[in-house]
Coordinates of C-alpha atoms and ligand atoms in Angstrom, one line a residue:
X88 CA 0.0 0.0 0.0
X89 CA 0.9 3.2 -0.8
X90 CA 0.8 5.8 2.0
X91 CA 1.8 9.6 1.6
X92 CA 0.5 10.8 5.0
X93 CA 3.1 12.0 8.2
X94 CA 2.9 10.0 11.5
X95 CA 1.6 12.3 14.5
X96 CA 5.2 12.4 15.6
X97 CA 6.5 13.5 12.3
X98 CA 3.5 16.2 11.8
X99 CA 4.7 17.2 15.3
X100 CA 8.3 17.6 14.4
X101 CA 7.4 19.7 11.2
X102 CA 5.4 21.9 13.2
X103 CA 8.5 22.5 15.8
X104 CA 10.5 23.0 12.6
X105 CA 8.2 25.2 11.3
X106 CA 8.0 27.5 14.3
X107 CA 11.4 27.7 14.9
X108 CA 11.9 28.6 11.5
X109 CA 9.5 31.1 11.5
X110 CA 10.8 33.0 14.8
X111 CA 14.2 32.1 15.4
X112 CA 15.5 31.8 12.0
X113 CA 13.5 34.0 9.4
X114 CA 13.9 37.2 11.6
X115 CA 18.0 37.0 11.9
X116 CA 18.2 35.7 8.2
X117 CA 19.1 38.5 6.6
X118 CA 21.8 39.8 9.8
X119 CA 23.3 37.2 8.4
X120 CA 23.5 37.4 5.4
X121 CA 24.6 40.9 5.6
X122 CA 27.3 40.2 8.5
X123 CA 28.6 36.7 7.6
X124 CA 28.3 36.1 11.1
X125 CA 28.2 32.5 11.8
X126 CA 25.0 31.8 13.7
X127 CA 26.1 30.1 16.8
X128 CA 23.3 31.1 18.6
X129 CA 20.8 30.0 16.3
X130 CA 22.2 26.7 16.3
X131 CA 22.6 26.7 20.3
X132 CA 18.7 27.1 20.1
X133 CA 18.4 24.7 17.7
X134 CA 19.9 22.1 19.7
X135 CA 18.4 23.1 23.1
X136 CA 14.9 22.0 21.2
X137 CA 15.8 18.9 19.7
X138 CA 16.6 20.0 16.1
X139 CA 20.2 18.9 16.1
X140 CA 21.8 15.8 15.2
X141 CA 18.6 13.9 14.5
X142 CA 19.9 10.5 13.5
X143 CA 21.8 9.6 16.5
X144 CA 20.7 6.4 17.6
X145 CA 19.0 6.0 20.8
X146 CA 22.0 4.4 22.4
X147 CA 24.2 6.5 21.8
X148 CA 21.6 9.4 23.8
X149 CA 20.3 10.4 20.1
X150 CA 16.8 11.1 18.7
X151 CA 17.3 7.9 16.9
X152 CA 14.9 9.4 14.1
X153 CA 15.0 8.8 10.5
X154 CA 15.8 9.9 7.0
X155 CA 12.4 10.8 6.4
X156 CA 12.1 12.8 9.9
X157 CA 15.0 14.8 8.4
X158 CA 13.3 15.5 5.5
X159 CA 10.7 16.5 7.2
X160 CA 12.2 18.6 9.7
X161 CA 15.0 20.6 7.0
X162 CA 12.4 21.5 4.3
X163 CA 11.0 23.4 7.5
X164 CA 14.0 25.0 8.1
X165 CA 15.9 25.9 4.7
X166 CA 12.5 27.7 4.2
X167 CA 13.9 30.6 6.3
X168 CA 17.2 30.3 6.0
X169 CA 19.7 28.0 4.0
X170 CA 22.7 29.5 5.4
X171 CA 21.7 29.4 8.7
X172 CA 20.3 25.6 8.0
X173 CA 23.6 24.7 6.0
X174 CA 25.8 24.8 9.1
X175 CA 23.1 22.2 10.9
X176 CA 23.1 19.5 7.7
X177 CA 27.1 20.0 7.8
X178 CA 26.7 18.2 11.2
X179 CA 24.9 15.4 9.7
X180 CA 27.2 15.2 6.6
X181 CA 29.9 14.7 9.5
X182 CA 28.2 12.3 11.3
X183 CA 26.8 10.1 8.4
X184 CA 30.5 8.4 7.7
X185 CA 31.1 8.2 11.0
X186 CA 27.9 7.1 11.9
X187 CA 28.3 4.2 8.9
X188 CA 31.3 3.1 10.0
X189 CA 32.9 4.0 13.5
X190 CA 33.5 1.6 16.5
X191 CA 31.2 1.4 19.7
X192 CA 35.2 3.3 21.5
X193 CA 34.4 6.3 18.9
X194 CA 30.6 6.7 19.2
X195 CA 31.2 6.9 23.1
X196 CA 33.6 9.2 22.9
X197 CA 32.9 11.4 20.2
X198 CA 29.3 11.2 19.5
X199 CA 27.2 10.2 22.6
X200 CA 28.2 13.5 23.9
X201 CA 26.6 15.9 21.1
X202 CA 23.2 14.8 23.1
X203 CA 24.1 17.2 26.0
X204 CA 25.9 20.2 24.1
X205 CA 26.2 21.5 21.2
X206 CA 29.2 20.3 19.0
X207 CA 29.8 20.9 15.5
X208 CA 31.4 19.2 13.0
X209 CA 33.2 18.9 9.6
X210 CA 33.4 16.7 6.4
X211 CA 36.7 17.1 5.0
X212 CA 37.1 15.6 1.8
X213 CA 37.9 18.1 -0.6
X214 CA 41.0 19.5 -1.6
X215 CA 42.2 22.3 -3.6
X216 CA 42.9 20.1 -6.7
X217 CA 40.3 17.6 -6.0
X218 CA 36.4 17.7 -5.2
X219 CA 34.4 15.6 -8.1
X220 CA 37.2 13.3 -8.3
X221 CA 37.6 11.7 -4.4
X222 CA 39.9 9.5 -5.5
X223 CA 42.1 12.4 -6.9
X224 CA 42.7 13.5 -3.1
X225 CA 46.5 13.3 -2.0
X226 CA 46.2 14.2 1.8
X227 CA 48.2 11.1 3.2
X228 CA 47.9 9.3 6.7
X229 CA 51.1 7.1 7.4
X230 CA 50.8 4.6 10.1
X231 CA 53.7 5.3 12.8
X232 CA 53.6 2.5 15.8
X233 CA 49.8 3.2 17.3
X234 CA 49.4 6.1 15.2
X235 CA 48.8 8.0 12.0
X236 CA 50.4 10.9 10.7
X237 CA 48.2 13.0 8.6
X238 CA 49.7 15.6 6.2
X239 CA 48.0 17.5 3.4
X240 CA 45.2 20.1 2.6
X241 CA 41.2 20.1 2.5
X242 CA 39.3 22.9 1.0
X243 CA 35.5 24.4 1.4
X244 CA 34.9 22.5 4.2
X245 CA 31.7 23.9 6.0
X246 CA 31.7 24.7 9.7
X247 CA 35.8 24.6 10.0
X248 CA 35.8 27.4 12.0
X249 CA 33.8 25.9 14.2
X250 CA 34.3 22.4 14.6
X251 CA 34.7 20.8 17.6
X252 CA 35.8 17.2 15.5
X253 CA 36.6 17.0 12.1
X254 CA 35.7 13.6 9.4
X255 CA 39.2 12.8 7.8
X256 CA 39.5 11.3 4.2
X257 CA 43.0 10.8 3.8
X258 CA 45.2 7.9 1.4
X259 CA 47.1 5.1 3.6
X260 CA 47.8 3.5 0.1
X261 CA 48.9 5.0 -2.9
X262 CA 49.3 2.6 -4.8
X263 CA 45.8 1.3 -4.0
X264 CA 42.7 3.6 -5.4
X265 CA 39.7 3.8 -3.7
X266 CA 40.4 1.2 -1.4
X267 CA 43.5 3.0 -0.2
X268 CA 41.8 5.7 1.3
X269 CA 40.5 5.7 5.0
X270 CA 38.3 8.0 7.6
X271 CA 39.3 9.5 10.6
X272 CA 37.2 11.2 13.4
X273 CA 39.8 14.0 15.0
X274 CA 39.6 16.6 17.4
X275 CA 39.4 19.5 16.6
X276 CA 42.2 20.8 19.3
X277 CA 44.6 18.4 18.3
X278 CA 47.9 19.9 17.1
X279 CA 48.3 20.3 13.5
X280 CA 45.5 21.4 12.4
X281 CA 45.6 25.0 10.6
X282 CA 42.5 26.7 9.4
X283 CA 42.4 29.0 6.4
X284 CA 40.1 32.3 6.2
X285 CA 36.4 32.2 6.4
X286 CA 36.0 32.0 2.7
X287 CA 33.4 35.2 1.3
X288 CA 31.0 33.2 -1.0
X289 CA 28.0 34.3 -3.3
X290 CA 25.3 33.0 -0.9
X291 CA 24.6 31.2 2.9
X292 CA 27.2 33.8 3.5
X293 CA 26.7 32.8 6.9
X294 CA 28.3 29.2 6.4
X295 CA 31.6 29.1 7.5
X296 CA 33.6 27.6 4.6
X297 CA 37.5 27.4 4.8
X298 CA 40.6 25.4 3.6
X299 CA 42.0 23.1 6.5
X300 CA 46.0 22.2 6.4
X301 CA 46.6 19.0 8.4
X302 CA 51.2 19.3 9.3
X303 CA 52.1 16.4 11.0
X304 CA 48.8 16.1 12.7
X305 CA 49.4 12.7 14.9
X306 CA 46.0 10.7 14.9
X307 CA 45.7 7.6 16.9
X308 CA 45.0 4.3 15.1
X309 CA 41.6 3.4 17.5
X310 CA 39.9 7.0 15.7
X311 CA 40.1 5.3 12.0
X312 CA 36.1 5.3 11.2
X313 CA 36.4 1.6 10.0
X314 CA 39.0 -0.6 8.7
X315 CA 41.9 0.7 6.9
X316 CA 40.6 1.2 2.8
X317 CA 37.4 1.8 4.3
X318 CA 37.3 5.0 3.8
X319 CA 35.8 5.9 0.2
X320 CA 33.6 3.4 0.9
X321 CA 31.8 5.2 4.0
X322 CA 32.7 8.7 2.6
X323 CA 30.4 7.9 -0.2
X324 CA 28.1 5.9 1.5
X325 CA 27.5 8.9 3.7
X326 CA 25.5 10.7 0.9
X327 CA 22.9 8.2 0.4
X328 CA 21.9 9.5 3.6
X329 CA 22.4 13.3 3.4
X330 CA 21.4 13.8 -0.5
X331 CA 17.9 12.9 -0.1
X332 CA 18.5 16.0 2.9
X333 CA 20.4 18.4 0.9
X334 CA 17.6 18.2 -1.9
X335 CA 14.7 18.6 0.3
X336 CA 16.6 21.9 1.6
X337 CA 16.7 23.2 -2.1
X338 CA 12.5 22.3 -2.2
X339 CA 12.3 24.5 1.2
X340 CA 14.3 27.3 -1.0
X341 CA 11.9 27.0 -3.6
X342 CA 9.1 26.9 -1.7
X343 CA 10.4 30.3 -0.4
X344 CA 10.6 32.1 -3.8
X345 CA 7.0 30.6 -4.8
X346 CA 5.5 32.5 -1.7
X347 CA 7.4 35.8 -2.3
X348 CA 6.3 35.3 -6.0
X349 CA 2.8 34.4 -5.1
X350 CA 2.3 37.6 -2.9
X351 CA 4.3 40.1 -5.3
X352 CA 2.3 39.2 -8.0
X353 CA -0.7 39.8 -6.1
X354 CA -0.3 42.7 -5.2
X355 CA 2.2 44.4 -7.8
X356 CA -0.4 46.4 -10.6
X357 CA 1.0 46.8 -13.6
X358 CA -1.4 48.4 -17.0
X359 CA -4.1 48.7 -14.6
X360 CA -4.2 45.3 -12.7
X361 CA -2.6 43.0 -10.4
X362 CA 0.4 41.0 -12.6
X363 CA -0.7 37.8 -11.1
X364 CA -3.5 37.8 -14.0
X365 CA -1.2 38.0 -17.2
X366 CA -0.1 34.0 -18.0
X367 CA 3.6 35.3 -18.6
X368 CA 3.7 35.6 -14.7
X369 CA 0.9 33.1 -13.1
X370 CA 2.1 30.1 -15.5
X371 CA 5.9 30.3 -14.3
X372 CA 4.3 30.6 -10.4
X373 CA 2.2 27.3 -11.0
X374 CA 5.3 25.7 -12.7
X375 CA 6.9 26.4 -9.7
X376 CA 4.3 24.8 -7.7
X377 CA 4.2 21.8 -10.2
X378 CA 8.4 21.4 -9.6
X379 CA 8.5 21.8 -5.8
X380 CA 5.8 19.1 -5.2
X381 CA 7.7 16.5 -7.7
X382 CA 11.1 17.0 -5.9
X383 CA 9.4 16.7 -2.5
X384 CA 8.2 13.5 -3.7
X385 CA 11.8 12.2 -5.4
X386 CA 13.0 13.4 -1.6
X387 CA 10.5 11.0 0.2
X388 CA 11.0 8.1 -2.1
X389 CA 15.0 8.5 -1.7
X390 CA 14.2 9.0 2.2
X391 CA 12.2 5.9 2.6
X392 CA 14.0 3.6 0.0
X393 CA 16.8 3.9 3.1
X394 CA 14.8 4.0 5.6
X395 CA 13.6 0.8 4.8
X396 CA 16.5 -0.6 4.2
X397 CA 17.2 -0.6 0.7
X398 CA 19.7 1.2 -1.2
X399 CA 18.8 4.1 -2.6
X400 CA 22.0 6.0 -4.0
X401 CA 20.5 6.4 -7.7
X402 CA 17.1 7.9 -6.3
X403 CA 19.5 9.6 -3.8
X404 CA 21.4 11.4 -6.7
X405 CA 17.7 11.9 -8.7
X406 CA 16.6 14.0 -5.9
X407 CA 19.8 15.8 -5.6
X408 CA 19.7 16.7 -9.4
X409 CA 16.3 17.1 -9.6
X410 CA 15.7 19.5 -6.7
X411 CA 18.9 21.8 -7.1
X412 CA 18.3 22.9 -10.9
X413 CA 14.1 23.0 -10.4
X414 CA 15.2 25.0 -6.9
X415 CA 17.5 27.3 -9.1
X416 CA 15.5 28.0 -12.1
X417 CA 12.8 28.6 -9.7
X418 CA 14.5 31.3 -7.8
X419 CA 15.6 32.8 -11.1
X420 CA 12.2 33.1 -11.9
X421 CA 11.1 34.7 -8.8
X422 CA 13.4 37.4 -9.5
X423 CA 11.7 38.0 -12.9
X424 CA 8.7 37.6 -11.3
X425 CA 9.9 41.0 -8.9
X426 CA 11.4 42.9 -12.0
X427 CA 14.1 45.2 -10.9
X428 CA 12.8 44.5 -7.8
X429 CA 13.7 41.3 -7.6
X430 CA 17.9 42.2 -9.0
X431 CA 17.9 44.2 -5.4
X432 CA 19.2 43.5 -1.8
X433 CA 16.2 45.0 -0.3
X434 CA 13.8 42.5 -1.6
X435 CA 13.7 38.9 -0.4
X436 CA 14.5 37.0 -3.8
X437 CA 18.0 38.5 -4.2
X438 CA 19.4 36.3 -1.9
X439 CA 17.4 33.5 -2.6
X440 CA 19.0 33.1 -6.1
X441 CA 22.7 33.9 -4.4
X442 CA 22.0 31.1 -1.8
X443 CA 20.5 28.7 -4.1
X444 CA 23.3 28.0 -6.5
X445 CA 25.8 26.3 -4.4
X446 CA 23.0 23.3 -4.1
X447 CA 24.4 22.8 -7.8
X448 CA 27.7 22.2 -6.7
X449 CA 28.1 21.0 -3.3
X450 CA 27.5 17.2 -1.9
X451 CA 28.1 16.1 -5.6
X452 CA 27.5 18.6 -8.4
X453 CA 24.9 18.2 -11.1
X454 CA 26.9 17.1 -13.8
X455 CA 28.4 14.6 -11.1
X456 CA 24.7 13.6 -10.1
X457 CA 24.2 13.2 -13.9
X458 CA 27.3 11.1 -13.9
X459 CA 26.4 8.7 -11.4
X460 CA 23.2 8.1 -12.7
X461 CA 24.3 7.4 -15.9
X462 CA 26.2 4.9 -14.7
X463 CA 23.4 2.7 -13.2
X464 CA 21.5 3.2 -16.0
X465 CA 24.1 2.2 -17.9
X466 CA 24.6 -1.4 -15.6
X467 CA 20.6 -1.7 -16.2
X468 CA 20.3 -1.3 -12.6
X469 CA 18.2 1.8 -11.2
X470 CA 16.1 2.0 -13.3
X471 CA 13.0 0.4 -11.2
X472 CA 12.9 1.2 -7.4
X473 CA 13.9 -1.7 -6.0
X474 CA 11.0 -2.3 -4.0
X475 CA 8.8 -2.2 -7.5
Ligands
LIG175 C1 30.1 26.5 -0.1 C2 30.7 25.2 -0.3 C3 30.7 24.3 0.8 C4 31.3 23.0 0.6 N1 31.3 22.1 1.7 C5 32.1 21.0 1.7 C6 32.3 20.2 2.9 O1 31.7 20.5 3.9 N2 33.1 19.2 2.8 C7 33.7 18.8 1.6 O2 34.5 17.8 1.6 N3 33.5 19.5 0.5 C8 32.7 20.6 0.5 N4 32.5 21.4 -0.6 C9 33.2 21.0 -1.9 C10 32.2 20.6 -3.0 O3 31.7 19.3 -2.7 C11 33.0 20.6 -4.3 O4 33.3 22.0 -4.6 C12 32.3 19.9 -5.4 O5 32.3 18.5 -5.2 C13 33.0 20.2 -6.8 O6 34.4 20.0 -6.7 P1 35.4 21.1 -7.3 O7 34.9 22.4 -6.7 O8 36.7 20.7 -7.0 O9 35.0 21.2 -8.8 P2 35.7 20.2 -9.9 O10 35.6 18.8 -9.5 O11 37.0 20.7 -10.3 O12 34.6 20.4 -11.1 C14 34.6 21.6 -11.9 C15 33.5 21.5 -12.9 O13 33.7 20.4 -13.7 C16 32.6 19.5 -13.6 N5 33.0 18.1 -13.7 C17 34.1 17.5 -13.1 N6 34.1 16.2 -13.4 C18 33.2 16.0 -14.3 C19 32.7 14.8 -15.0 N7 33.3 13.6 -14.9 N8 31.7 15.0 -15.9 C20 31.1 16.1 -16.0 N9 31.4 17.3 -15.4 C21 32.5 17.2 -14.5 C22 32.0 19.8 -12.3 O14 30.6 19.4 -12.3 C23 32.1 21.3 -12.2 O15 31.1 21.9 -12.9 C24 31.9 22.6 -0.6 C25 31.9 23.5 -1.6 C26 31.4 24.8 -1.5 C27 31.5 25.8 -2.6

C-alpha cells in the first residue's frame, strides 16, 4: 500500500521546525547574510529544542529518528534560511561516515556527547585540486607504531571554524585507489591542524567555509572510522543519507521564492491590474508549484527507500539533481517575477537566487549527479525502485 500521510510524531516535528523557522531563524536571516556572522546562537537554540543531530541512535543518547524525519524537519528549516540551516546539515554530513562506520570506543567518545551540548562538526574531503574526483585526493595518513600521521590540505569545508571534531578522508595507500583511502574522526584541538580564512562566498554567506592544512597532525590508530581502505567506501556511502536532505533543503528554497512570487504578484499592478492575471507571470508561479511538489516526492522516495532498508543511492542522486536545478531556475524566476525589484538586496528574492546555486555544486554537483546516474542506467540497474 501506498501511503503519503506524516505519522503524528512526524507532523509534530514539522510543526516545531516550522515554528522555529518562523521565529528564530527567518527574523535573523538577513543579519546574516549581511554580516557573515556565523549563527552560533541559532544553532545553540536549535539544539536546546531537539533540532540537532537527529539521527543519533538511541544508544548513543540520540533522537534515533529517520531519514524521512529529516526530510521533514529541513524542508521546514531551509525555508527561512539555507545559510543558517547549512551549518546544521554540515553536522549530519559529519556524522553520516562516522555514523556508517565507526566503533562502539568512537561513538562513546565522540558522538554520545553531542546529546548534552552543542558540538559541530566537519566533512573534509575536498581538496584544492580535487572535489568531483575523491579519488584524486593526496592528503596522506602514514601509520607510525599506534598512530597516524596525517599531512595535506582540505578545501571548502563547512563549519571549519567551528568544529569541535573533524571527518578525515586521507590515502594510507597510494598505490591502492579507492580502497586505499580511509576516515578518521579527529579533534578538533589536536595539534596540526591549521585553518584557512572564512572564505566570502555568493550566498549562505553565513556558512563558515574554509581550507584546513593538516602538518604532521598525529592521529591515533583506534579514531580510524572503520577498517583501513574503508574509507571511500563510508565517505560515499554517507550521501545516500544526506542527499535525499540536501535536496529537500533546495524544495524548502523553492518553496520560499514561490510565496514571495505568489504575494508580489498579487499585489504588484501593472497596465491597470494585479500582474498575477497575465499568464507570462501566473504560468511560471504554478510551474513552480508543479516542480517543488515533484522534488518533495523524489525526496520522500529517496528517504524511505533507506529508511527501509534498501539502497537508494541512484534515487539519492535523482533527488539531488532534480531539486537543485528546479530550486534554481525557480528562484531565477522569482526574480523575474519582482522585476528590478527582484535584482535588489532590499527585496527577499535577491538572496534566494545567491544562496541557491551552491546546491548545484556541493555534496556532488549536477553534472556529477548526472554522472552517477548514468552509470546505473548504464549497468541496467536503477532503473525500477527496487521495491517495485
Ligand atoms: C560553499 C561550499 C561548501 C562545501 N562544503 C564542503 C564540505 O563541507 N566538505 C567537503 O568535503 N567539500 C565541500 N565542498 C566541496 C564541494 O563538494 C566541491 O566543490 C564539489 O564537489 C565540486 O568540486 P570542485 O569544486 O573541485 O570542482 P571540480 O571537481 O573541479 O569540477 C569543476 C566543474 O567540472 C565538472 N566536472 C568534473 N568532473 C566531471 C565529469 N566527470 N563529468 C562532467 N562534469 C564534470 C563539475 O561538475 C564542475 O562543474 C563545498 C563547496 C562549497 C563551494
Amino acid at each position: 500500500m501506498i501511503d503519503f500521510s506524516l505519522t503524528d510524531e512526524q507532523k509534530a516535528l514539522r510543526d516545531l521546525a516550522r515554528d522555529f523557522a518562523k521565529n528564530e531563524i527567518a527574523p535573523n536571516a538577513e543579519h546574516h547574510d549581511h554580516t557573515g556572522e556565523f549563527p552560533k546562537e541559532i544553532l545553540k537554540k536549535a539544539h536546546d529544542v531537539g533540532l540537532m543531530n537527529l539521527h543519533i541512535p538511541t544508544e548513543y543518547n540520540g533522537a534515533g529518528m529517520t531519514v524521512m524525519d529529516e526530510i521533514i524537519t529541513f524542508e521546514e528549516l531551509f525555508y527561512a534560511c539555507s545559510g543558517v540551516s547549512t551549518a546544521i546539515l554540515a553536522n549530519n554530513l559529519a556524522l553520516a561516515p562516522v555514523l556508517l562506520g565507526a566503533s562502539d570506543e568512537i561513538l562513546k567518545k565522540f558522538i554520545q556527547p553531542m546529546a548534552d551540548q552543542l558540538t559541530m562538526a566537519a566533512y573534509a574531503v575536498t581538496e584544492p585540486g580535487a572535489g568531483s574526483d575523491v579519488a584524486g585526493i593526496r592528503t596522506t595518513a602514514k601509520r607510525v607504531g599506534d598512530d597516524y600521521i596525517i599531512n595535506g590540505s582540505k578545501m571548502w569545508i563547512t563549519n571549519a571554524g567551528f568544529a569541535d571534531w573533524f571527518f578525515i578522508l586521507a590515502k594510507t595507500d597510494s598505490n591502492a585507489g579507492h580502497k586505499g583511502m580511509s576516515g578518521f574522526i579527529v579533534d578538533a584541538k589536536t595539534p596540526g591542524i591549521i585553518l584557512g580564512k572564512k572564505e566570502k562566498n555568493m550566498g549562505q554567506r553565513c556558512s563558515d567555509t574554509r581550507s584546513v592544512t593538516f602538518e604532521d597532525l598525529k592521529v591515533p590508530k583506534w579514531q580510524m572510522v572503520g577498517k583501513e581502505g574503508d574509507g571511500f567506501k563510508i565517505a560515499m556511502g554517507a550521501f545516500d543519507h544526506t542527499r535525499p536532505t540536501v535536496a529537500i533543503g533546495a524544495v524548502g528554497v523553492a518553496r520560499a521564492a514561490m510565496d514571495h512570487s505568489i504575494r508580489y504578484a498579487n499585489t504588484r499592478n501593472a497596465f491597470g491590474k494585479p500582474i498575477s492575471v497575465n499568464q507570462g507571470v501566473s504560468f511560471p508561479i504554478a510551474e513552480m508549484a508543479r516542480d517543488i511538489e515533484a522534488g518533495r516526492l523524489l525526496c520522500y522516495q529517496a528517504g524511505w527507500l533507506i529508511d527501509n532498508g534498501y539502497r537508494n543511492t541512484y534515487q539519492a542522486s535523482i533527488a539531488k539533481v532534480f531539486c537543485a536545478d528546479m530550486a534554481m531556475r525557480v528562484c531565477t524566476d522569482a526574480v523575474q517575477v519582482f522585476g528590478g525589484y527582484g535584482f535588489n538586496e532590499e527585496y527577499p528574492v535577491e538572496k534566494l537566487m545567491r544562496d541557491v546555486k551552491i546546491f548545484q555544486i556541493y555534496e556532488g554537483t549536477s553534472q556529477i549527479q548526472r554522472v552517477i546516474i548514468s552509470k546505473f542506467l548504464n549497468d541496467g540497474v536503477g532503473i525500477e525502485s527496487p521495491n517495485l
